[in-house]
């Protein structure tokens, strides 16, 4: 065992002890570092994590992910302490829409229903009619009366995908994920040439021309479910590299190739075991949402959760 592994083991044990002491639950997104995923009580996609945050009976939620995820937990569970071990872990895409800019756009399209991707601030959620994640975006849009136009913020790529799948008229916002938007059709073609037998699965945050080349389009948890259940032995994976840890762990014997080595989200990698330990010791940094904003944002999140 290398020094790093034994350090990780020791830290993980200390974190487990602190977790008991604080009655805390550790939620981790699938893009987190492997050692963070291994210490988590629940690992999932944005939808699964928000459902878990809503139903946990722990007093403290340690969110190993990015700011909007911890904020969504705080919106759903105002009585719990929500900790984000690396407070500077943000989502550049979420920062591409502000409540002020959205209010201005709503004036241009007063009849449109505003659907906000969960990758957005609490203020933006508060200005929206309904929230969605990559796992339920198509269902959410289909739940909206057919005569309504949809203003979709902030991810233009997910908006485009949802428009095609639902056949609905979508007014896009020019936001995008730095990590997924980097993946080009050429990268995918090259990966396909290198691994002709592999199933291509990509995240809907990828560009439309990349999505068009894919065999399957899924949220992160959707990819894991599909790989577990499918008979295929090889997969080209078009999403952030952190997902490989669970794919390899949960699908032994199958082969997973990242569509491009560029697919790393630095914000998702900013959380480390020492920061998780420190957060539990100090009960910081806490994420809270002002009550007036929280209540409005909660409406959009609860309407999403209610869509079956
Ligand atoms: P999902 O895990 O919900 O598919 O989201 C991907 C993502 O980019 C989260 O930041
Ligand atoms: Fe935001 Fe993209 Fe990073 Fe997810 S992977 S947190 S969408 S920048």
mmCIF file of C-alpha atoms and ligand atoms in Angstrom:
data_model
loop_
_atom_site.group_PDB
_atom_site.id
_atom_site.type_symbol
_atom_site.label_atom_id
_atom_site.label_comp_id
_atom_site.label_asym_id
_atom_site.label_seq_id
_atom_site.Cartn_x
_atom_site.Cartn_y
_atom_site.Cartn_z
ATOM 1 C CA UNK A 1 0.000 0.000 0.000
ATOM 2 C CA UNK A 2 1.458 3.411 -0.988
ATOM 3 C CA UNK A 3 1.769 6.300 1.435
ATOM 4 C CA UNK A 4 -1.109 8.078 -0.270
ATOM 5 C CA UNK A 5 -3.453 5.094 0.179
ATOM 6 C CA UNK A 6 -2.637 4.750 3.875
ATOM 7 C CA UNK A 7 -3.101 8.532 4.339
ATOM 8 C CA UNK A 8 -6.486 8.264 2.650
ATOM 9 C CA UNK A 9 -7.467 5.317 4.858
ATOM 10 C CA UNK A 10 -6.541 7.166 8.028
ATOM 11 C CA UNK A 11 -8.406 10.302 6.940
ATOM 12 C CA UNK A 12 -11.428 8.272 5.874
ATOM 13 C CA UNK A 13 -11.540 6.614 9.313
ATOM 14 C CA UNK A 14 -11.313 9.989 11.055
ATOM 15 C CA UNK A 15 -14.098 11.325 8.826
ATOM 16 C CA UNK A 16 -16.318 8.325 9.671
ATOM 17 C CA UNK A 17 -15.835 8.991 13.389
ATOM 18 C CA UNK A 18 -16.632 12.692 13.011
ATOM 19 C CA UNK A 19 -19.646 11.828 10.915
ATOM 20 C CA UNK A 20 -21.080 9.729 13.744
ATOM 21 C CA UNK A 21 -20.352 12.456 16.284
ATOM 22 C CA UNK A 22 -22.162 15.090 14.185
ATOM 23 C CA UNK A 23 -24.960 12.806 12.952
ATOM 24 C CA UNK A 24 -23.916 13.778 9.434
ATOM 25 C CA UNK A 25 -24.446 12.270 6.029
ATOM 26 C CA UNK A 26 -21.916 12.672 3.216
ATOM 27 C CA UNK A 27 -23.388 13.151 -0.259
ATOM 28 C CA UNK A 28 -21.008 13.035 -3.218
ATOM 29 C CA UNK A 29 -21.501 13.738 -6.903
ATOM 30 C CA UNK A 30 -20.186 11.191 -9.389
ATOM 31 C CA UNK A 31 -17.504 13.645 -10.587
ATOM 32 C CA UNK A 32 -15.828 13.772 -7.184
ATOM 33 C CA UNK A 33 -12.363 12.337 -6.568
ATOM 34 C CA UNK A 34 -12.375 8.527 -6.014
ATOM 35 C CA UNK A 35 -11.359 8.826 -2.348
ATOM 36 C CA UNK A 36 -14.280 11.205 -1.731
ATOM 37 C CA UNK A 37 -16.740 8.843 -3.433
ATOM 38 C CA UNK A 38 -15.389 6.020 -1.259
ATOM 39 C CA UNK A 39 -16.121 7.878 1.984
ATOM 40 C CA UNK A 40 -19.630 9.006 0.916
ATOM 41 C CA UNK A 41 -22.939 7.568 2.175
ATOM 42 C CA UNK A 42 -24.621 8.331 -1.132
ATOM 43 C CA UNK A 43 -23.102 8.924 -4.565
ATOM 44 C CA UNK A 44 -25.278 10.083 -7.408
ATOM 45 C CA UNK A 45 -26.386 12.512 -10.060
ATOM 46 C CA UNK A 46 -27.969 15.884 -9.320
ATOM 47 C CA UNK A 47 -31.486 14.433 -9.139
ATOM 48 C CA UNK A 48 -30.533 11.561 -6.839
ATOM 49 C CA UNK A 49 -28.535 13.875 -4.599
ATOM 50 C CA UNK A 50 -31.401 16.355 -4.233
ATOM 51 C CA UNK A 51 -33.831 13.504 -3.457
ATOM 52 C CA UNK A 52 -31.416 12.148 -0.875
ATOM 53 C CA UNK A 53 -30.949 15.616 0.670
ATOM 54 C CA UNK A 54 -34.741 15.946 0.942
ATOM 55 C CA UNK A 55 -35.264 12.643 2.738
ATOM 56 C CA UNK A 56 -32.253 12.269 5.047
ATOM 57 C CA UNK A 57 -32.835 12.388 8.797
ATOM 58 C CA UNK A 58 -29.230 13.395 9.529
ATOM 59 C CA UNK A 59 -28.642 16.755 11.222
ATOM 60 C CA UNK A 60 -25.771 17.684 8.946
ATOM 61 C CA UNK A 61 -25.356 17.273 5.180
ATOM 62 C CA UNK A 62 -21.776 17.393 3.934
ATOM 63 C CA UNK A 63 -22.072 18.130 0.242
ATOM 64 C CA UNK A 64 -19.135 16.968 -1.841
ATOM 65 C CA UNK A 65 -19.988 18.661 -5.073
ATOM 66 C CA UNK A 66 -20.381 22.257 -6.223
ATOM 67 C CA UNK A 67 -22.156 25.267 -4.754
ATOM 68 C CA UNK A 68 -25.541 24.957 -6.488
ATOM 69 C CA UNK A 69 -25.870 21.369 -5.223
ATOM 70 C CA UNK A 70 -25.325 22.367 -1.600
ATOM 71 C CA UNK A 71 -27.700 25.272 -2.116
ATOM 72 C CA UNK A 72 -30.379 22.915 -3.451
ATOM 73 C CA UNK A 73 -29.931 20.814 -0.298
ATOM 74 C CA UNK A 74 -30.327 23.980 1.816
ATOM 75 C CA UNK A 75 -33.482 24.895 -0.145
ATOM 76 C CA UNK A 76 -34.964 21.451 0.546
ATOM 77 C CA UNK A 77 -33.756 21.036 4.139
ATOM 78 C CA UNK A 78 -33.663 24.449 5.855
ATOM 79 C CA UNK A 79 -33.474 22.887 9.322
ATOM 80 C CA UNK A 80 -30.301 20.972 8.555
ATOM 81 C CA UNK A 81 -26.758 22.271 8.532
ATOM 82 C CA UNK A 82 -25.431 22.056 4.975
ATOM 83 C CA UNK A 83 -21.650 22.103 4.623
ATOM 84 C CA UNK A 84 -19.720 22.578 1.382
ATOM 85 C CA UNK A 85 -16.133 21.531 2.256
ATOM 86 C CA UNK A 86 -14.636 23.655 -0.548
ATOM 87 C CA UNK A 87 -16.650 26.863 -0.530
ATOM 88 C CA UNK A 88 -15.083 28.075 -3.783
ATOM 89 C CA UNK A 89 -16.265 25.043 -5.737
ATOM 90 C CA UNK A 90 -18.723 26.705 -8.096
ATOM 91 C CA UNK A 91 -20.223 25.815 -11.449
ATOM 92 C CA UNK A 92 -19.170 28.197 -14.238
ATOM 93 C CA UNK A 93 -22.348 27.353 -16.156
ATOM 94 C CA UNK A 94 -24.565 28.257 -13.186
ATOM 95 C CA UNK A 95 -22.804 31.640 -13.106
ATOM 96 C CA UNK A 96 -23.799 32.304 -16.730
ATOM 97 C CA UNK A 97 -27.303 33.368 -15.692
ATOM 98 C CA UNK A 98 -28.184 35.912 -13.011
ATOM 99 C CA UNK A 99 -31.621 36.620 -11.556
ATOM 100 C CA UNK A 100 -31.434 40.144 -12.947
ATOM 101 C CA UNK A 101 -30.672 39.002 -16.499
ATOM 102 C CA UNK A 102 -33.414 36.385 -16.271
ATOM 103 C CA UNK A 103 -35.960 38.974 -15.103
ATOM 104 C CA UNK A 104 -35.080 41.110 -18.156
ATOM 105 C CA UNK A 105 -35.503 38.133 -20.521
ATOM 106 C CA UNK A 106 -38.830 37.185 -18.924
ATOM 107 C CA UNK A 107 -40.120 40.642 -19.872
ATOM 108 C CA UNK A 108 -39.305 39.864 -23.523
ATOM 109 C CA UNK A 109 -41.232 36.554 -23.332
ATOM 110 C CA UNK A 110 -43.969 37.148 -20.749
ATOM 111 C CA UNK A 111 -45.991 34.120 -21.898
ATOM 112 C CA UNK A 112 -43.095 31.627 -21.668
ATOM 113 C CA UNK A 113 -42.725 29.038 -18.902
ATOM 114 C CA UNK A 114 -39.267 29.330 -17.324
ATOM 115 C CA UNK A 115 -37.479 26.003 -16.840
ATOM 116 C CA UNK A 116 -34.178 26.237 -14.997
ATOM 117 C CA UNK A 117 -31.544 23.554 -14.982
ATOM 118 C CA UNK A 118 -30.611 22.673 -11.390
ATOM 119 C CA UNK A 119 -27.142 24.053 -12.254
ATOM 120 C CA UNK A 120 -28.281 27.559 -11.279
ATOM 121 C CA UNK A 121 -28.302 29.782 -8.197
ATOM 122 C CA UNK A 122 -31.150 29.876 -5.657
ATOM 123 C CA UNK A 123 -32.007 33.388 -6.946
ATOM 124 C CA UNK A 124 -32.401 32.067 -10.487
ATOM 125 C CA UNK A 125 -34.508 29.149 -9.255
ATOM 126 C CA UNK A 126 -36.669 31.666 -7.402
ATOM 127 C CA UNK A 127 -37.340 33.432 -10.745
ATOM 128 C CA UNK A 128 -38.242 30.148 -12.467
ATOM 129 C CA UNK A 129 -41.477 28.190 -12.793
ATOM 130 C CA UNK A 130 -39.938 24.739 -12.588
ATOM 131 C CA UNK A 131 -36.516 23.222 -12.144
ATOM 132 C CA UNK A 132 -35.044 20.169 -13.917
ATOM 133 C CA UNK A 133 -31.907 18.026 -13.907
ATOM 134 C CA UNK A 134 -30.327 16.205 -16.825
ATOM 135 C CA UNK A 135 -32.148 13.038 -15.687
ATOM 136 C CA UNK A 136 -35.673 14.472 -15.864
ATOM 137 C CA UNK A 137 -35.424 17.504 -18.204
ATOM 138 C CA UNK A 138 -37.428 15.896 -21.028
ATOM 139 C CA UNK A 139 -40.175 14.744 -18.621
ATOM 140 C CA UNK A 140 -40.320 18.175 -16.986
ATOM 141 C CA UNK A 141 -40.695 19.931 -20.345
ATOM 142 C CA UNK A 142 -43.362 17.426 -21.453
ATOM 143 C CA UNK A 143 -45.323 18.196 -18.264
ATOM 144 C CA UNK A 144 -45.797 21.813 -19.395
ATOM 145 C CA UNK A 145 -49.024 22.616 -21.333
ATOM 146 C CA UNK A 146 -48.394 22.139 -25.060
ATOM 147 C CA UNK A 147 -49.408 25.689 -26.030
ATOM 148 C CA UNK A 148 -46.669 27.236 -23.885
ATOM 149 C CA UNK A 149 -43.252 28.307 -25.124
ATOM 150 C CA UNK A 150 -40.345 27.417 -22.844
ATOM 151 C CA UNK A 151 -37.532 29.693 -21.737
ATOM 152 C CA UNK A 152 -34.759 27.270 -20.769
ATOM 153 C CA UNK A 153 -31.808 28.463 -18.653
ATOM 154 C CA UNK A 154 -28.808 28.322 -18.544
ATOM 155 C CA UNK A 155 -27.560 25.355 -20.635
ATOM 156 C CA UNK A 156 -28.105 25.844 -24.361
ATOM 157 C CA UNK A 157 -26.889 22.289 -25.114
ATOM 158 C CA UNK A 158 -29.331 20.623 -22.707
ATOM 159 C CA UNK A 159 -32.039 23.017 -23.958
ATOM 160 C CA UNK A 160 -31.325 21.937 -27.521
ATOM 161 C CA UNK A 161 -31.454 18.241 -26.601
ATOM 162 C CA UNK A 162 -34.723 18.671 -24.703
ATOM 163 C CA UNK A 163 -36.227 20.612 -27.627
ATOM 164 C CA UNK A 164 -35.459 17.749 -30.016
ATOM 165 C CA UNK A 165 -36.717 15.023 -27.650
ATOM 166 C CA UNK A 166 -39.925 16.834 -26.700
ATOM 167 C CA UNK A 167 -40.653 18.594 -29.997
ATOM 168 C CA UNK A 168 -41.316 21.778 -28.008
ATOM 169 C CA UNK A 169 -40.378 25.344 -28.860
ATOM 170 C CA UNK A 170 -37.445 26.325 -26.646
ATOM 171 C CA UNK A 171 -36.003 29.792 -26.170
ATOM 172 C CA UNK A 172 -32.358 29.166 -25.299
ATOM 173 C CA UNK A 173 -29.966 30.865 -22.971
ATOM 174 C CA UNK A 174 -26.357 31.062 -24.155
ATOM 175 C CA UNK A 175 -24.868 29.168 -21.204
ATOM 176 C CA UNK A 176 -22.762 26.026 -21.390
ATOM 177 C CA UNK A 177 -20.594 23.743 -19.281
ATOM 178 C CA UNK A 178 -16.886 24.413 -19.890
ATOM 179 C CA UNK A 179 -16.086 20.753 -19.376
ATOM 180 C CA UNK A 180 -18.713 19.157 -21.628
ATOM 181 C CA UNK A 181 -18.688 21.821 -24.325
ATOM 182 C CA UNK A 182 -14.990 21.081 -24.926
ATOM 183 C CA UNK A 183 -15.800 17.657 -26.320
ATOM 184 C CA UNK A 184 -15.873 17.885 -30.120
ATOM 185 C CA UNK A 185 -17.386 15.649 -32.793
ATOM 186 C CA UNK A 186 -13.806 15.009 -33.973
ATOM 187 C CA UNK A 187 -12.832 13.726 -30.490
ATOM 188 C CA UNK A 188 -15.757 11.313 -30.575
ATOM 189 C CA UNK A 189 -14.954 10.166 -34.138
ATOM 190 C CA UNK A 190 -11.372 9.441 -33.081
ATOM 191 C CA UNK A 191 -12.522 7.505 -30.021
ATOM 192 C CA UNK A 192 -14.906 5.506 -32.211
ATOM 193 C CA UNK A 193 -12.093 4.658 -34.647
ATOM 194 C CA UNK A 194 -9.899 3.517 -31.733
ATOM 195 C CA UNK A 195 -12.724 1.444 -30.177
ATOM 196 C CA UNK A 196 -15.106 0.441 -32.976
ATOM 197 C CA UNK A 197 -17.047 -2.034 -30.799
ATOM 198 C CA UNK A 198 -17.736 0.446 -28.018
ATOM 199 C CA UNK A 199 -21.149 1.927 -27.203
ATOM 200 C CA UNK A 200 -20.941 5.740 -27.183
ATOM 201 C CA UNK A 201 -22.756 7.316 -24.236
ATOM 202 C CA UNK A 202 -22.672 11.062 -23.645
ATOM 203 C CA UNK A 203 -24.132 13.616 -21.265
ATOM 204 C CA UNK A 204 -26.750 16.028 -22.688
ATOM 205 C CA UNK A 205 -24.530 18.967 -21.662
ATOM 206 C CA UNK A 206 -22.417 18.036 -24.722
ATOM 207 C CA UNK A 207 -22.769 19.954 -27.987
ATOM 208 C CA UNK A 208 -25.609 18.923 -30.354
ATOM 209 C CA UNK A 209 -23.164 17.514 -32.955
ATOM 210 C CA UNK A 210 -21.606 15.318 -30.243
ATOM 211 C CA UNK A 211 -25.009 14.166 -28.988
ATOM 212 C CA UNK A 212 -25.900 13.312 -32.603
ATOM 213 C CA UNK A 213 -22.965 10.861 -32.743
ATOM 214 C CA UNK A 214 -23.917 9.086 -29.506
ATOM 215 C CA UNK A 215 -25.730 5.762 -29.147
ATOM 216 C CA UNK A 216 -27.069 6.769 -25.724
ATOM 217 C CA UNK A 217 -27.614 10.089 -23.911
ATOM 218 C CA UNK A 218 -27.836 9.960 -20.122
ATOM 219 C CA UNK A 219 -27.339 11.794 -16.867
ATOM 220 C CA UNK A 220 -24.366 10.474 -14.904
ATOM 221 C CA UNK A 221 -26.420 7.971 -12.867
ATOM 222 C CA UNK A 222 -28.213 6.977 -16.074
ATOM 223 C CA UNK A 223 -24.848 6.022 -17.602
ATOM 224 C CA UNK A 224 -23.988 3.800 -14.645
ATOM 225 C CA UNK A 225 -27.393 2.110 -14.707
ATOM 226 C CA UNK A 226 -27.129 1.510 -18.457
ATOM 227 C CA UNK A 227 -23.564 0.120 -18.267
ATOM 228 C CA UNK A 228 -24.558 -2.237 -15.443
ATOM 229 C CA UNK A 229 -27.559 -3.577 -17.318
ATOM 230 C CA UNK A 230 -26.208 -3.663 -20.885
ATOM 231 C CA UNK A 231 -24.485 -6.690 -22.442
ATOM 232 C CA UNK A 232 -21.956 -4.455 -24.213
ATOM 233 C CA UNK A 233 -18.381 -4.877 -23.029
ATOM 234 C CA UNK A 234 -16.865 -1.546 -24.119
ATOM 235 C CA UNK A 235 -18.046 2.035 -23.729
ATOM 236 C CA UNK A 236 -16.866 5.459 -24.833
ATOM 237 C CA UNK A 237 -17.839 7.868 -22.076
ATOM 238 C CA UNK A 238 -18.635 11.494 -22.896
ATOM 239 C CA UNK A 239 -18.745 13.112 -19.488
ATOM 240 C CA UNK A 240 -16.455 14.229 -16.657
ATOM 241 C CA UNK A 241 -13.712 11.699 -15.832
ATOM 242 C CA UNK A 242 -14.782 11.257 -12.176
ATOM 243 C CA UNK A 243 -17.558 8.908 -13.327
ATOM 244 C CA UNK A 244 -14.982 6.283 -14.340
ATOM 245 C CA UNK A 245 -14.427 5.364 -10.692
ATOM 246 C CA UNK A 246 -17.990 4.055 -10.223
ATOM 247 C CA UNK A 247 -18.218 2.624 -13.755
ATOM 248 C CA UNK A 248 -15.097 0.523 -13.124
ATOM 249 C CA UNK A 249 -16.171 -0.368 -9.593
ATOM 250 C CA UNK A 250 -19.737 -1.318 -10.464
ATOM 251 C CA UNK A 251 -19.048 -2.995 -13.820
ATOM 252 C CA UNK A 252 -16.009 -5.249 -13.326
ATOM 253 C CA UNK A 253 -14.727 -6.775 -16.558
ATOM 254 C CA UNK A 254 -16.195 -4.031 -18.770
ATOM 255 C CA UNK A 255 -13.988 -1.421 -20.444
ATOM 256 C CA UNK A 256 -14.611 2.332 -20.288
ATOM 257 C CA UNK A 257 -12.779 4.888 -22.429
ATOM 258 C CA UNK A 258 -13.081 8.600 -21.736
ATOM 259 C CA UNK A 259 -14.150 10.326 -24.984
ATOM 260 C CA UNK A 260 -11.431 12.930 -24.391
ATOM 261 C CA UNK A 261 -8.790 13.445 -21.709
ATOM 262 C CA UNK A 262 -9.932 17.122 -21.614
ATOM 263 C CA UNK A 263 -13.051 16.205 -19.660
ATOM 264 C CA UNK A 264 -12.103 17.343 -16.183
ATOM 265 C CA UNK A 265 -14.111 19.805 -14.079
ATOM 266 C CA UNK A 266 -11.626 21.583 -11.759
ATOM 267 C CA UNK A 267 -14.445 22.667 -9.436
ATOM 268 C CA UNK A 268 -15.527 19.076 -8.912
ATOM 269 C CA UNK A 269 -11.948 18.140 -8.063
ATOM 270 C CA UNK A 270 -11.507 20.923 -5.482
ATOM 271 C CA UNK A 271 -12.988 18.891 -2.604
ATOM 272 C CA UNK A 272 -10.394 16.758 -0.814
ATOM 273 C CA UNK A 273 -10.458 14.462 2.227
ATOM 274 C CA UNK A 274 -8.629 16.971 4.492
ATOM 275 C CA UNK A 275 -11.273 19.589 3.572
ATOM 276 C CA UNK A 276 -14.113 17.173 4.389
ATOM 277 C CA UNK A 277 -12.513 16.402 7.752
ATOM 278 C CA UNK A 278 -12.026 20.113 8.493
ATOM 279 C CA UNK A 279 -15.639 20.884 7.543
ATOM 280 C CA UNK A 280 -16.910 18.277 10.009
ATOM 281 C CA UNK A 281 -14.600 19.479 12.743
ATOM 282 C CA UNK A 282 -15.405 23.169 12.342
ATOM 283 C CA UNK A 283 -18.980 22.783 11.029
ATOM 284 C CA UNK A 284 -18.057 25.147 8.215
ATOM 285 C CA UNK A 285 -18.380 26.442 5.490
ATOM 286 C CA UNK A 286 -22.174 26.549 5.843
ATOM 287 C CA UNK A 287 -24.465 27.160 2.914
ATOM 288 C CA UNK A 288 -27.705 29.000 3.650
ATOM 289 C CA UNK A 289 -30.353 30.661 1.506
ATOM 290 C CA UNK A 290 -32.340 33.743 2.606
ATOM 291 C CA UNK A 291 -35.859 32.581 3.503
ATOM 292 C CA UNK A 292 -37.773 34.711 0.957
ATOM 293 C CA UNK A 293 -35.594 33.370 -1.900
ATOM 294 C CA UNK A 294 -35.627 29.849 -0.486
ATOM 295 C CA UNK A 295 -39.422 29.663 -0.450
ATOM 296 C CA UNK A 296 -39.701 30.809 -4.072
ATOM 297 C CA UNK A 297 -36.878 28.499 -5.200
ATOM 298 C CA UNK A 298 -38.463 25.620 -3.274
ATOM 299 C CA UNK A 299 -41.603 26.006 -5.392
ATOM 300 C CA UNK A 300 -39.580 25.381 -8.576
ATOM 301 C CA UNK A 301 -37.698 22.426 -7.039
ATOM 302 C CA UNK A 302 -40.850 20.829 -5.569
ATOM 303 C CA UNK A 303 -42.715 21.173 -8.869
ATOM 304 C CA UNK A 304 -39.816 19.264 -10.455
ATOM 305 C CA UNK A 305 -39.877 16.517 -7.818
ATOM 306 C CA UNK A 306 -43.649 16.146 -8.317
ATOM 307 C CA UNK A 307 -43.248 15.366 -12.066
ATOM 308 C CA UNK A 308 -43.630 11.609 -12.485
HETATM 309 P P1 LIG B 1 -25.828 14.966 -13.524
HETATM 310 O O1 LIG B 1 -24.972 14.207 -12.564
HETATM 311 O O2 LIG B 1 -27.113 15.358 -12.890
HETATM 312 O O3 LIG B 1 -25.990 14.232 -14.792
HETATM 313 O O4 LIG B 1 -25.123 16.365 -13.792
HETATM 314 C C1 LIG B 1 -23.947 16.577 -14.401
HETATM 315 C C2 LIG B 1 -23.279 17.827 -13.979
HETATM 316 O O5 LIG B 1 -22.595 18.428 -14.725
HETATM 317 C C3 LIG B 1 -23.412 18.284 -12.612
HETATM 318 O O6 LIG B 1 -22.651 19.409 -12.454
HETATM 319 FE FE1 LIG B 2 -20.684 22.867 -13.840
HETATM 320 FE FE2 LIG B 2 -19.867 21.406 -15.906
HETATM 321 FE FE3 LIG B 2 -18.495 21.309 -13.663
HETATM 322 FE FE4 LIG B 2 -20.930 20.196 -13.801
HETATM 323 S S1 LIG B 2 -19.105 19.561 -14.929
HETATM 324 S S2 LIG B 2 -20.135 21.495 -12.179
HETATM 325 S S3 LIG B 2 -21.949 21.608 -15.210
HETATM 326 S S4 LIG B 2 -18.784 23.122 -14.981
#
